[in-house]
């Protein structure tokens, strides 16, 4: 699986989110930029992403995912 596939898929599923994906094969790191998701609790944020990735996790296409969430303001002002 390629990072571009994960990016395209998640951006289709998570309206208004920009998803930056690093990694390849079955291990990915996600930076998710979304005011809507950033306003949720950490558990709710992850649930929103895992809900879409679970089929790929279940079939072994994705093995490990790490996620960081940012609001638009946080993303543009990060050091």
N, C-alpha and C. Protein backbone atom coordinates (compact mmCIF):
# COMPACT_ATOMS: atom_id res chain seq x y z
N UNK A 1 0.84 -1.17 0.00
CA UNK A 1 0.00 0.00 0.00
C UNK A 1 0.89 1.24 0.00
N UNK A 2 0.47 2.24 -0.70
CA UNK A 2 1.24 3.47 -0.83
C UNK A 2 0.60 4.60 -0.02
N UNK A 3 1.44 5.53 0.44
CA UNK A 3 0.96 6.66 1.23
C UNK A 3 -0.07 7.48 0.46
N UNK A 4 0.12 7.63 -0.83
CA UNK A 4 -0.81 8.43 -1.63
C UNK A 4 -2.21 7.80 -1.63
N UNK A 5 -2.29 6.47 -1.61
CA UNK A 5 -3.59 5.80 -1.54
C UNK A 5 -4.30 6.10 -0.22
N UNK A 6 -3.55 6.03 0.87
CA UNK A 6 -4.12 6.30 2.19
C UNK A 6 -4.58 7.75 2.26
N UNK A 7 -3.75 8.67 1.78
CA UNK A 7 -4.10 10.09 1.78
C UNK A 7 -5.39 10.34 1.01
N UNK A 8 -5.45 9.86 -0.20
CA UNK A 8 -6.62 10.08 -1.06
C UNK A 8 -7.87 9.49 -0.40
N UNK A 9 -7.76 8.28 0.11
CA UNK A 9 -8.89 7.62 0.73
C UNK A 9 -9.41 8.40 1.94
N UNK A 10 -8.50 8.77 2.84
CA UNK A 10 -8.94 9.47 4.05
C UNK A 10 -9.48 10.86 3.76
N UNK A 11 -8.90 11.56 2.80
CA UNK A 11 -9.41 12.88 2.47
C UNK A 11 -10.80 12.80 1.84
N UNK A 12 -11.11 11.71 1.16
CA UNK A 12 -12.47 11.50 0.64
C UNK A 12 -13.45 11.24 1.78
N UNK A 13 -13.01 10.50 2.79
CA UNK A 13 -13.88 10.09 3.89
C UNK A 13 -14.03 11.15 4.97
N UNK A 14 -12.98 11.94 5.21
CA UNK A 14 -12.98 12.94 6.28
C UNK A 14 -13.16 14.32 5.65
N UNK A 15 -14.40 14.73 5.51
CA UNK A 15 -14.72 15.99 4.83
C UNK A 15 -13.97 17.16 5.46
N UNK A 16 -13.32 17.92 4.60
CA UNK A 16 -12.63 19.13 5.05
C UNK A 16 -11.27 18.90 5.68
N UNK A 17 -10.82 17.67 5.75
CA UNK A 17 -9.53 17.37 6.38
C UNK A 17 -8.43 17.31 5.33
N UNK A 18 -7.27 17.78 5.72
CA UNK A 18 -6.06 17.57 4.93
C UNK A 18 -5.26 16.51 5.66
N UNK A 19 -4.88 15.46 4.97
CA UNK A 19 -4.17 14.35 5.59
C UNK A 19 -2.80 14.22 4.93
N UNK A 20 -1.76 14.37 5.74
CA UNK A 20 -0.39 14.19 5.26
C UNK A 20 0.06 12.84 5.75
N UNK A 21 0.50 12.00 4.84
CA UNK A 21 0.82 10.61 5.16
C UNK A 21 2.27 10.33 4.83
N UNK A 22 2.97 9.72 5.77
CA UNK A 22 4.33 9.24 5.55
C UNK A 22 4.34 7.75 5.80
N UNK A 23 5.23 7.07 5.12
CA UNK A 23 5.35 5.64 5.30
C UNK A 23 5.01 4.90 4.02
N UNK A 24 5.16 3.60 4.08
CA UNK A 24 4.83 2.76 2.94
C UNK A 24 4.66 1.34 3.44
N UNK A 25 4.21 0.49 2.57
CA UNK A 25 3.99 -0.89 2.98
C UNK A 25 2.79 -0.96 3.90
N UNK A 26 3.04 -1.28 5.15
CA UNK A 26 1.91 -1.43 6.07
C UNK A 26 2.04 -0.55 7.31
N UNK A 27 3.00 0.39 7.34
CA UNK A 27 3.20 1.28 8.48
C UNK A 27 3.11 2.73 8.03
N UNK A 28 2.24 3.50 8.68
CA UNK A 28 2.01 4.87 8.26
C UNK A 28 1.94 5.82 9.45
N UNK A 29 2.38 7.05 9.21
CA UNK A 29 2.25 8.13 10.15
C UNK A 29 1.35 9.18 9.50
N UNK A 30 0.33 9.60 10.23
CA UNK A 30 -0.64 10.55 9.70
C UNK A 30 -0.57 11.86 10.46
N UNK A 31 -0.56 12.97 9.75
CA UNK A 31 -0.81 14.29 10.31
C UNK A 31 -2.14 14.72 9.72
N UNK A 32 -3.13 14.87 10.58
CA UNK A 32 -4.48 15.19 10.12
C UNK A 32 -4.78 16.64 10.52
N UNK A 33 -5.04 17.48 9.53
CA UNK A 33 -5.32 18.89 9.76
C UNK A 33 -6.81 19.10 9.53
N UNK A 34 -7.53 19.36 10.63
CA UNK A 34 -8.98 19.51 10.55
C UNK A 34 -9.47 20.21 11.80
N UNK A 35 -10.12 21.35 11.63
CA UNK A 35 -10.68 22.04 12.79
C UNK A 35 -11.74 21.18 13.47
N UNK A 36 -12.53 20.48 12.67
CA UNK A 36 -13.60 19.64 13.22
C UNK A 36 -13.03 18.50 14.08
N UNK A 37 -12.04 17.80 13.57
CA UNK A 37 -11.46 16.69 14.34
C UNK A 37 -10.64 17.20 15.52
N UNK A 38 -9.96 18.32 15.36
CA UNK A 38 -9.15 18.87 16.45
C UNK A 38 -10.02 19.25 17.65
N UNK A 39 -11.29 19.54 17.41
CA UNK A 39 -12.19 19.92 18.49
C UNK A 39 -12.69 18.72 19.30
N UNK A 40 -12.48 17.52 18.79
CA UNK A 40 -12.93 16.30 19.47
C UNK A 40 -11.90 15.85 20.50
N UNK A 41 -12.32 14.95 21.38
CA UNK A 41 -11.39 14.35 22.33
C UNK A 41 -10.41 13.46 21.56
N UNK A 42 -9.24 13.19 22.13
CA UNK A 42 -8.26 12.35 21.43
C UNK A 42 -8.83 10.99 21.02
N UNK A 43 -9.62 10.37 21.85
CA UNK A 43 -10.20 9.07 21.51
C UNK A 43 -11.17 9.20 20.35
N UNK A 44 -12.02 10.21 20.36
CA UNK A 44 -12.99 10.41 19.28
C UNK A 44 -12.28 10.70 17.95
N UNK A 45 -11.19 11.44 18.01
CA UNK A 45 -10.42 11.72 16.79
C UNK A 45 -9.94 10.42 16.16
N UNK A 46 -9.30 9.60 16.98
CA UNK A 46 -8.78 8.34 16.46
C UNK A 46 -9.89 7.43 15.96
N UNK A 47 -11.01 7.42 16.64
CA UNK A 47 -12.13 6.59 16.20
C UNK A 47 -12.59 6.99 14.81
N UNK A 48 -12.61 8.29 14.54
CA UNK A 48 -13.04 8.78 13.23
C UNK A 48 -12.13 8.28 12.11
N UNK A 49 -10.85 8.15 12.38
CA UNK A 49 -9.91 7.67 11.37
C UNK A 49 -9.95 6.14 11.29
N UNK A 50 -9.88 5.49 12.44
CA UNK A 50 -9.88 4.02 12.43
C UNK A 50 -11.14 3.43 11.81
N UNK A 51 -12.25 4.12 11.96
CA UNK A 51 -13.50 3.63 11.38
C UNK A 51 -13.34 3.39 9.87
N UNK A 52 -12.53 4.21 9.22
CA UNK A 52 -12.32 4.06 7.78
C UNK A 52 -11.17 3.11 7.45
N UNK A 53 -10.19 3.04 8.33
CA UNK A 53 -9.02 2.19 8.06
C UNK A 53 -9.20 0.74 8.49
N UNK A 54 -10.18 0.46 9.33
CA UNK A 54 -10.35 -0.88 9.89
C UNK A 54 -10.37 -2.02 8.86
N UNK A 55 -11.02 -1.87 7.72
CA UNK A 55 -10.97 -2.97 6.75
C UNK A 55 -9.54 -3.28 6.28
N UNK A 56 -8.72 -2.25 6.08
CA UNK A 56 -7.33 -2.46 5.68
C UNK A 56 -6.50 -3.04 6.81
N UNK A 57 -6.82 -2.65 8.04
CA UNK A 57 -6.12 -3.21 9.19
C UNK A 57 -6.49 -4.69 9.34
N UNK A 58 -7.76 -4.99 9.19
CA UNK A 58 -8.24 -6.36 9.35
C UNK A 58 -7.64 -7.30 8.31
N UNK A 59 -7.45 -6.82 7.07
CA UNK A 59 -6.89 -7.72 6.05
C UNK A 59 -5.36 -7.68 5.98
N UNK A 60 -4.73 -6.91 6.87
CA UNK A 60 -3.28 -6.87 6.93
C UNK A 60 -2.62 -5.87 6.01
N UNK A 61 -3.39 -5.14 5.22
CA UNK A 61 -2.81 -4.13 4.33
C UNK A 61 -2.13 -3.02 5.13
N UNK A 62 -2.70 -2.71 6.29
CA UNK A 62 -2.11 -1.74 7.20
C UNK A 62 -1.88 -2.44 8.52
N UNK A 63 -0.66 -2.30 9.03
CA UNK A 63 -0.30 -2.94 10.30
C UNK A 63 -0.23 -1.94 11.44
N UNK A 64 0.39 -0.80 11.20
CA UNK A 64 0.59 0.18 12.26
C UNK A 64 0.29 1.58 11.73
N UNK A 65 -0.41 2.36 12.57
CA UNK A 65 -0.74 3.74 12.23
C UNK A 65 -0.49 4.61 13.46
N UNK A 66 0.24 5.69 13.25
CA UNK A 66 0.35 6.71 14.29
C UNK A 66 -0.31 7.97 13.75
N UNK A 67 -0.94 8.73 14.64
CA UNK A 67 -1.69 9.90 14.20
C UNK A 67 -1.40 11.09 15.09
N UNK A 68 -1.32 12.25 14.44
CA UNK A 68 -1.29 13.53 15.14
C UNK A 68 -2.37 14.39 14.50
N UNK A 69 -3.06 15.15 15.34
CA UNK A 69 -4.15 15.98 14.86
C UNK A 69 -3.85 17.45 15.12
N UNK A 70 -4.20 18.29 14.16
CA UNK A 70 -3.95 19.72 14.27
C UNK A 70 -5.16 20.48 13.76
N UNK A 71 -5.45 21.62 14.40
CA UNK A 71 -6.41 22.56 13.81
C UNK A 71 -5.66 23.29 12.70
N UNK A 72 -6.38 24.02 11.87
CA UNK A 72 -5.72 24.80 10.81
C UNK A 72 -4.72 25.78 11.43
N UNK A 73 -5.12 26.47 12.49
CA UNK A 73 -4.25 27.45 13.13
C UNK A 73 -3.01 26.78 13.71
N UNK A 74 -3.18 25.64 14.37
CA UNK A 74 -2.04 24.92 14.94
C UNK A 74 -1.07 24.48 13.84
N UNK A 75 -1.61 24.00 12.74
CA UNK A 75 -0.77 23.51 11.66
C UNK A 75 0.08 24.63 11.06
N UNK A 76 -0.53 25.80 10.91
CA UNK A 76 0.17 26.91 10.27
C UNK A 76 1.13 27.64 11.21
N UNK A 77 1.01 27.41 12.52
CA UNK A 77 1.89 28.10 13.48
C UNK A 77 2.85 27.16 14.18
N UNK A 78 2.90 25.88 13.77
CA UNK A 78 3.80 24.94 14.44
C UNK A 78 5.25 25.32 14.18
N UNK A 79 6.07 25.00 15.13
CA UNK A 79 7.49 25.39 15.01
C UNK A 79 8.25 24.46 14.10
